[in-house]
Coordinates of C-alpha atoms in Angstrom, one line a residue:
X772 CA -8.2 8.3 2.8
X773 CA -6.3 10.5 0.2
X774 CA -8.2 11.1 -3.0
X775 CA -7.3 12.9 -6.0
X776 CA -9.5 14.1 -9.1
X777 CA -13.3 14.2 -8.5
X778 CA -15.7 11.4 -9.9
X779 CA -19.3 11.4 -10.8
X780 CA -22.4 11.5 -8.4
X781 CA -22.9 9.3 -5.3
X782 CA -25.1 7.0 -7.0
X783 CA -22.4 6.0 -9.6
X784 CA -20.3 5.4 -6.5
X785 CA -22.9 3.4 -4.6
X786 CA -23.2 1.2 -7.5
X787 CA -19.4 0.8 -7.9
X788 CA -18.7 -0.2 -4.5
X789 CA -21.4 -3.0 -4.5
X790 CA -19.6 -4.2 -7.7
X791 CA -16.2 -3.8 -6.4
X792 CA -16.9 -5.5 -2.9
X793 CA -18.6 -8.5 -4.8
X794 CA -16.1 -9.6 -7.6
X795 CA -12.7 -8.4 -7.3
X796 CA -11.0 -9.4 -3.9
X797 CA -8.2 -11.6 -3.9
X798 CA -8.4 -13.7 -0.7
X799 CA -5.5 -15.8 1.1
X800 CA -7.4 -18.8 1.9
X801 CA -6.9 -22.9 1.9
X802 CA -8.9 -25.5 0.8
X803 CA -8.4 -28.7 3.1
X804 CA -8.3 -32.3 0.8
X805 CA -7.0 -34.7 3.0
X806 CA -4.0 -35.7 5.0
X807 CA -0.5 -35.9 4.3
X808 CA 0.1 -38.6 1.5
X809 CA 3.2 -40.9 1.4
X810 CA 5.3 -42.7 -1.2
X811 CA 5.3 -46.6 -1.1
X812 CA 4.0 -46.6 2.9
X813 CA 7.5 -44.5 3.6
X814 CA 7.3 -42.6 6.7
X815 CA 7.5 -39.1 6.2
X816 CA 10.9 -38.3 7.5
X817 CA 12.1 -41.2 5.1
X818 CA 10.3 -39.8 2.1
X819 CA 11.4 -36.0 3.1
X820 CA 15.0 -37.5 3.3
X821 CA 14.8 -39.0 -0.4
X822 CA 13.4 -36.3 -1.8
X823 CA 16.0 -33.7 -0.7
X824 CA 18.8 -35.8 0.2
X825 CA 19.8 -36.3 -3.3
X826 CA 20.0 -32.4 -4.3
X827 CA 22.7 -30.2 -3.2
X828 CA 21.3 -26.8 -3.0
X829 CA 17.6 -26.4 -1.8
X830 CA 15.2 -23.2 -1.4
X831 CA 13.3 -23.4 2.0
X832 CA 9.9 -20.9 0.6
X833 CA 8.0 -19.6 3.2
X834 CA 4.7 -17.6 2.2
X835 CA 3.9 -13.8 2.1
X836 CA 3.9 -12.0 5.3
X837 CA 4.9 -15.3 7.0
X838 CA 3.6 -16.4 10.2
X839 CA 6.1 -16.9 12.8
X840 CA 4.9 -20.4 12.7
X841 CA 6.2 -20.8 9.3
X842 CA 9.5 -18.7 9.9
X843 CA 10.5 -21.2 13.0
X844 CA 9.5 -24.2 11.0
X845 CA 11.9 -23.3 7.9
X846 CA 15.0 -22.3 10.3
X847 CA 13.8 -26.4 11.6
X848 CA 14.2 -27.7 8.3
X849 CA 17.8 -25.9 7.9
X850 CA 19.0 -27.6 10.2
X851 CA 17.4 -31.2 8.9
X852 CA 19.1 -30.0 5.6
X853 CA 22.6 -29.7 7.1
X854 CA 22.1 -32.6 9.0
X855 CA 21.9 -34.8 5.2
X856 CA 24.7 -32.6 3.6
X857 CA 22.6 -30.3 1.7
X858 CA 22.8 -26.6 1.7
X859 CA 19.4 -24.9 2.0
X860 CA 18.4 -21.4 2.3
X861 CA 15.1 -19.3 3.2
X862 CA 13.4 -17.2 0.5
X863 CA 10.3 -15.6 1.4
X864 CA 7.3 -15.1 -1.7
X865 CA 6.6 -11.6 -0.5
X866 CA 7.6 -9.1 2.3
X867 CA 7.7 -10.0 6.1
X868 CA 5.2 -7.6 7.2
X869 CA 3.8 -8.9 10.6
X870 CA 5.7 -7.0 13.5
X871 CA 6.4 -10.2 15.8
X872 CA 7.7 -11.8 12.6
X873 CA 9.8 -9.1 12.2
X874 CA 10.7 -9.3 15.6
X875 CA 11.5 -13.3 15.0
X876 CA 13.9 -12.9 11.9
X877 CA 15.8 -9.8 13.9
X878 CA 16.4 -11.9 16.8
X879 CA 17.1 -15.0 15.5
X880 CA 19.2 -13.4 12.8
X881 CA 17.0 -15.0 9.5
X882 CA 19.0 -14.5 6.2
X883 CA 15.5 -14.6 4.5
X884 CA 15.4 -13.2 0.9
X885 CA 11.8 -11.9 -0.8
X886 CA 11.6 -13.9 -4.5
X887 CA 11.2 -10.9 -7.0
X888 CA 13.7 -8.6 -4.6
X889 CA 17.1 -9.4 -5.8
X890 CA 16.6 -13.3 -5.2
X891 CA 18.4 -14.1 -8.4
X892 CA 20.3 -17.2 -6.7
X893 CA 16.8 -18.8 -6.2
X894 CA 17.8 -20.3 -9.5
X895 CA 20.7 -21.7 -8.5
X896 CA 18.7 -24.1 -5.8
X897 CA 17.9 -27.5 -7.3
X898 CA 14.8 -27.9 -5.6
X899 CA 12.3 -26.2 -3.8
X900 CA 10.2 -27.4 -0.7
X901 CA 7.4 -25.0 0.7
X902 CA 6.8 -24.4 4.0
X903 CA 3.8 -23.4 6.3
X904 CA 0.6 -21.2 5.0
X905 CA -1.8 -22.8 3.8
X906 CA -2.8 -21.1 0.6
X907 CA -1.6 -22.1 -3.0
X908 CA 1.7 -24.2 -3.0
X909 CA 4.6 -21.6 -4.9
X910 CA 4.9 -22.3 -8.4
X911 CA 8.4 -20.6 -9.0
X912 CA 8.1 -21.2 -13.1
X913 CA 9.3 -24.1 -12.6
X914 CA 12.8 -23.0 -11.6
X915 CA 13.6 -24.4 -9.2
X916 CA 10.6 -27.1 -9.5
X917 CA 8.3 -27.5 -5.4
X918 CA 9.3 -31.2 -4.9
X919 CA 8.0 -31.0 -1.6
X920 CA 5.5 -29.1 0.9
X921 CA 5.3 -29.6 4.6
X922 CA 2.6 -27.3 6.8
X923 CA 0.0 -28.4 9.3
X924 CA -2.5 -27.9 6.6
X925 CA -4.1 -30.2 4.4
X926 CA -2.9 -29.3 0.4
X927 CA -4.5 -30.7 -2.8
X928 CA -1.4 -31.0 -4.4
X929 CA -1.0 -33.6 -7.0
X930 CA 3.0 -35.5 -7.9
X931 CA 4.3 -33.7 -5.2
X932 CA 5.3 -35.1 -1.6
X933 CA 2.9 -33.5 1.1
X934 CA 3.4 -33.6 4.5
X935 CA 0.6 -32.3 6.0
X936 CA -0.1 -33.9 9.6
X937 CA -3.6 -32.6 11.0
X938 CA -3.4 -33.9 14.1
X939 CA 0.0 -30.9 14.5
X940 CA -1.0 -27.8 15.6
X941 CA 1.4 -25.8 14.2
X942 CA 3.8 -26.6 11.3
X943 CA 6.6 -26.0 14.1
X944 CA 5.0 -28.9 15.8
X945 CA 5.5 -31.2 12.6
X946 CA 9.6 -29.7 11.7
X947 CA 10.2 -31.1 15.3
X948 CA 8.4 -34.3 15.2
X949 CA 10.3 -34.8 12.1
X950 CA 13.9 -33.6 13.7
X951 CA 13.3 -36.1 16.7
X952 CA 12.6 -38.9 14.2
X953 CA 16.4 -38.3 13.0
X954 CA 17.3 -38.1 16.2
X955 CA 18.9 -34.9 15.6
X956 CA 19.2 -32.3 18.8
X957 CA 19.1 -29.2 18.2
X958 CA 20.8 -26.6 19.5
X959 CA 19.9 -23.8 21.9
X960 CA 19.0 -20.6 18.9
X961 CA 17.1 -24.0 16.3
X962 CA 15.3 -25.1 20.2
X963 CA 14.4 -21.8 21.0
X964 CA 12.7 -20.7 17.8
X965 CA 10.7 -24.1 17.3
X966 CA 9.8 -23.7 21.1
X967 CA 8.5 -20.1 19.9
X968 CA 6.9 -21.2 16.7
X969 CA 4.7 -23.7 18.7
X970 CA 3.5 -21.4 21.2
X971 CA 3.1 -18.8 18.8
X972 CA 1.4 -21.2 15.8
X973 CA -1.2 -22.7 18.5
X974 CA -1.7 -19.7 20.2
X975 CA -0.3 -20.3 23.2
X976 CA -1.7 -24.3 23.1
X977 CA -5.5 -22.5 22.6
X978 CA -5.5 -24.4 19.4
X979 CA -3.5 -27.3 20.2
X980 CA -4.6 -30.2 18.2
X981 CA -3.5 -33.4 20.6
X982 CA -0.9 -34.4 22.6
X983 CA 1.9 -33.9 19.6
X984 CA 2.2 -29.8 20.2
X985 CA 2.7 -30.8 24.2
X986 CA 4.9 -33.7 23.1
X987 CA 6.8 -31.5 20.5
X988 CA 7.2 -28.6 22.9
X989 CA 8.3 -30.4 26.0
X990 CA 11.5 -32.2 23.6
X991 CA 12.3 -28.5 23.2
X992 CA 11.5 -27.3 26.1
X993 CA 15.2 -29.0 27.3
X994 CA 16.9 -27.5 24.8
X995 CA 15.6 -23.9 24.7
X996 CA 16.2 -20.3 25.9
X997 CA 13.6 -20.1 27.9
X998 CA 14.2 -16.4 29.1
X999 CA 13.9 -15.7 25.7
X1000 CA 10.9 -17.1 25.2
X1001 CA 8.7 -15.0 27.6
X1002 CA 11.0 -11.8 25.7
X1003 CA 9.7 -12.9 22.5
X1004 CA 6.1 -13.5 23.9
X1005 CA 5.7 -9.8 24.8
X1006 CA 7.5 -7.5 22.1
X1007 CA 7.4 -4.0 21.4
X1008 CA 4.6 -2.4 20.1
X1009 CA 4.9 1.0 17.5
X1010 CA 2.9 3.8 17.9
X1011 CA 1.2 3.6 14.3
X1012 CA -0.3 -0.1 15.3
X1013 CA -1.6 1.1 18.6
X1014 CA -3.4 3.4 17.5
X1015 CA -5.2 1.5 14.7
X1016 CA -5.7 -1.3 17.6
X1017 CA -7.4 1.7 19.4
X1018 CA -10.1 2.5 16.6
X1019 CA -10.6 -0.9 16.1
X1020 CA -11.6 -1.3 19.3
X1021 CA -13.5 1.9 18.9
X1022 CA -15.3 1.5 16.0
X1023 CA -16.3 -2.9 16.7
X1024 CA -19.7 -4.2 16.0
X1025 CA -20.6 -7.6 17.2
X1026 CA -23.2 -9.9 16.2
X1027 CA -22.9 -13.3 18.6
X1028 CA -19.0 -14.0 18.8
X1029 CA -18.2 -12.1 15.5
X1030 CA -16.8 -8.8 15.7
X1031 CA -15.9 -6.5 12.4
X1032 CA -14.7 -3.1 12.8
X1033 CA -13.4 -0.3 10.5
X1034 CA -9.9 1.4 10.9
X1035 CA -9.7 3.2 8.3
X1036 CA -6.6 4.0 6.6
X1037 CA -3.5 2.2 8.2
X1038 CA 0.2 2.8 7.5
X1039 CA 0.5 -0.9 6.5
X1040 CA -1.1 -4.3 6.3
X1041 CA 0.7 -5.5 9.4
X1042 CA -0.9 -3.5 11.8
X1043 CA -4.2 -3.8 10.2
X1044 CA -3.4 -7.5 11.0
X1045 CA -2.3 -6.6 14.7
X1046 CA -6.0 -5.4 15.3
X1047 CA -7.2 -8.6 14.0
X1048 CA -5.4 -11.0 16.2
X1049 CA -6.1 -8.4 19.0
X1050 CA -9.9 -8.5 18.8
X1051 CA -9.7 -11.8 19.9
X1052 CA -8.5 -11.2 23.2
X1053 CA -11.7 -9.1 23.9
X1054 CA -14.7 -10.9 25.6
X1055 CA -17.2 -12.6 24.1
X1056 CA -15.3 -13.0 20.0
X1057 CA -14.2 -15.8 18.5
X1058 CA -14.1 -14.4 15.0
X1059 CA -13.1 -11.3 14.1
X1060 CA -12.5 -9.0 10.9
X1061 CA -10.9 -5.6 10.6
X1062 CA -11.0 -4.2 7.2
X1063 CA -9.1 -0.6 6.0
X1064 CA -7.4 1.5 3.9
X1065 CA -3.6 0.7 2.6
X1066 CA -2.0 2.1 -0.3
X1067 CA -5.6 2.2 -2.4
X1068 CA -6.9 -0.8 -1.4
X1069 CA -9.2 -2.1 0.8
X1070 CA -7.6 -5.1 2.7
X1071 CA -9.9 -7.1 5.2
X1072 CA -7.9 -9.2 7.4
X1073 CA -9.8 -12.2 9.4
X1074 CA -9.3 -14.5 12.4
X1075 CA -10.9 -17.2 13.6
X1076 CA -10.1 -18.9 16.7
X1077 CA -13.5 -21.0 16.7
X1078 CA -13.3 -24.4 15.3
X1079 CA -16.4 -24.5 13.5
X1080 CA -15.6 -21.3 11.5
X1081 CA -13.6 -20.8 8.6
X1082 CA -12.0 -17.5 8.0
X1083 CA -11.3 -18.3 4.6
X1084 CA -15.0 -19.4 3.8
X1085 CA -16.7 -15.9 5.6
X1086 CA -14.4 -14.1 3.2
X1087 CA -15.2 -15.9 0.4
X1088 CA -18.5 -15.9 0.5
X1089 CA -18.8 -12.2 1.7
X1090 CA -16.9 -11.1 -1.6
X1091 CA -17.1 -13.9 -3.7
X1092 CA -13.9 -13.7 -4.9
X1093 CA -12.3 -16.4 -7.8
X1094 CA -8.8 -15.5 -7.1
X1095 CA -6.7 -17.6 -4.0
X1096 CA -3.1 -15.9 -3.3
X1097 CA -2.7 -17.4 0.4
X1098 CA -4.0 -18.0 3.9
X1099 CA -5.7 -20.4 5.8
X1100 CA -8.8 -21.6 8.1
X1101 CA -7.5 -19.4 10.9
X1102 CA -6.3 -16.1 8.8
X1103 CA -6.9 -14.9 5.8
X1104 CA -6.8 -11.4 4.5
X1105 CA -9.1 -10.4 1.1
X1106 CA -7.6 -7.5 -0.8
X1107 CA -9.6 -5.4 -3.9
X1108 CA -7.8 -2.5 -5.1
X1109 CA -10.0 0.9 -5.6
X1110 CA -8.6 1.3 -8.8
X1111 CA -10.7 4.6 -10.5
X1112 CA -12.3 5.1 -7.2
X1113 CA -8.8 6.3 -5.3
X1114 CA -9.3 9.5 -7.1
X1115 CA -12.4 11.0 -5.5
X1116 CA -11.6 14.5 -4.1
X1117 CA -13.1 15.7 -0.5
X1118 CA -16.6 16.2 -2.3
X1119 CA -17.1 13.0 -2.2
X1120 CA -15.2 11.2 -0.3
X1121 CA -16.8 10.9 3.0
X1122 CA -19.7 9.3 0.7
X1123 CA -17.2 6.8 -0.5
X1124 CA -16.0 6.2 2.7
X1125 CA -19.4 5.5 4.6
X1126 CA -20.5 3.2 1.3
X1127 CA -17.6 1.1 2.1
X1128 CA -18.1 0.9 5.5
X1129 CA -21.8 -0.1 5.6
X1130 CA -21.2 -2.6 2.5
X1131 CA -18.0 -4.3 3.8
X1132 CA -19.6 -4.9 7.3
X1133 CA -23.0 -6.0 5.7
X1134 CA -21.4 -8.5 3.5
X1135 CA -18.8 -9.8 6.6
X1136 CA -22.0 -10.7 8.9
X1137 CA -24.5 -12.1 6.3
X1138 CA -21.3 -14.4 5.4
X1139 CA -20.4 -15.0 9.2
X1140 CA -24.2 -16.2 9.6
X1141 CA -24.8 -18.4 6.4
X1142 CA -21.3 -20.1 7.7

């Protein structure tokens, strides 16, 4: 970690940590209500198609650092759009960040613009309908107003159309159950990145809900690159994310199928989540958190693959945060800036650095056990 100016003694720094670990995270996370709600028993492609039929310019708004899931599902609903003579386009709330999404919007040639980075013609859409995550439903002042969200997560959302299927695995999943039901086929790119967004969403069909993510994928399957497909299952890799893959492999400690580790400071949040979704793969872990250093703040990225864990839930009780900005059962990622702290010198910031450490991972496997 790079520190500046010197602080007090360790004992002020002890006592900071605790504090800073225990109150001021802001965690992506989801809170599950109930199912996907309809208007006057419609079916949900015939609600969708009133409520965006009638505009003529909608924003598709995918979260933060947006899952491939989510990415596929929103180039699915593009072409729904076209198909009812309405012109939509992808806006993104923050930065894509993951390296296979990267990958994904490269490849299948996105034009995805981040709200707050030049997205001035977000005002221009009529409407906005938000799509995958499964954190807080995008606001947007108001301008253009959410009349619509559709993920395979559950949403409390109140006066606004919800279609939220739990029985999909992946929000890819519903976007295609949703196409067939207009009897729209797509074309070979639309095919191909659904087909992707499945496998990649239900992790290969390790989290497939039912028969629907089969169902969905084998209506794909005919339409699909499918030498693309094992391409985009096995993408490059940069140096900077294998090695903090390497030390979190290095520094794991597991307690039954939870593993946490500590990398340290990373070059960005994507490769912090990399390790997370790597730590998986390894024997024995279901659940995993990697936690490290990016740009002064600790981030803490978790995964759970377990149905009876909640990622959300271990990070919310670890740091007992009041803040939601995103995330869901599966992932979520806490962030607490170190603030005053990010200017401790060398004296003591090995000090700093091992408080962290033995706080963070104390508070990840008391929550991990009360879960």
């Amino acid at each position: 970690m790079a520190f500046g100016s010197a602080l007090g003694g360790v004992e002020i720094i002890a006592v900071a940590v605790t504090l800073l670990l225990s109150g001021g995270l802001a965690v992506y996370a989801v809170q599950s209500v109930n199912d996907w709600r309809r208007d006057d028993d419609d079916e949900p492609i015939d609600a969708l198609k009133n409520t965006i039929a009638g505009q003529n310019r909608v924003a598709l708004v995918v979260p933060e650092g947006p899952s491939i899931d989510a990415l596929s599902a929103a180039v699915g609903l593009q072409t729904l759009c076209t198909e009812w003579g309405v012109t939509a386009r992808l806006y993104a709330e923050g930065p894509v960040t993951g390296e296979d999404s990267k990958t994904f919007c490269n490849i299948f040639d996105l034009e995805l613009s981040v709200i707050g980075d030049g997205a001035d013609e977000l005002t221009d859409a009529d409407a906005a309908v938000a799509v995958g995550g499964g954190g807080g439903v995008p606001r947007l002042s108001n301008n253009p107003p959410v009349v619509a969200v559709i993920r395979h997560r559950p949403t409390a959302e109140e006066n606004i159309l919800t279609v939220t299927p739990t029985d999909d695995g992946s929000t890819a999943t519903t976007v295609t159950r949703l196409l067939e039901s207009e009897a729209v086929v797509p074309d070979q790119r639309i095919a191909t990145a659904l087909l992707h967004g499945i496998r990649a969403g239900t992790r290969e069909f390790r989290r497939a809900n039912g028969t629907r993510d089969y169902e969905a994928a084998g209506f794909l399957h005919t339409y699909a690159d499918l030498g693309r497909i094992e391409d985009l299952r096995s993408p490059g890799m940069s140096g900077d994310t294998f090695d903090v893959i390497s030390d979190a492999i290095a520094n794991r400690e597991r307690r039954a199928s939870f593993a946490v580790t500590n990398v340290g400071a990373v070059p960005s949040v994507s490769a912090l989540e990399e390790a997370a979704d790597t730590m998986l793969r390894l024997e024995g872990v279901s659940t995993a958190a990697v936690f490290g250093i990016h740009e002064e703040t600790i981030v803490v990225s978790c995964r759970a693959e377990d149905v009876r864990t909640n990622a959300f839930d271990i990070l919310d009780t670890a740091f007992e945060t009041s803040e939601t900005t995103g995330g869901n059962t599966d992932a979520a990622t806490a962030r607490v800036p170190l603030g005053l702290f990010a200017q401790v010198n060398g004296e003591h910031e090995e000090t700093l650095d091992m408080l962290i450490d033995a706080s963070t991972r104390k508070a990840l496997f008391e929550a991990f056990e009360s879960s």
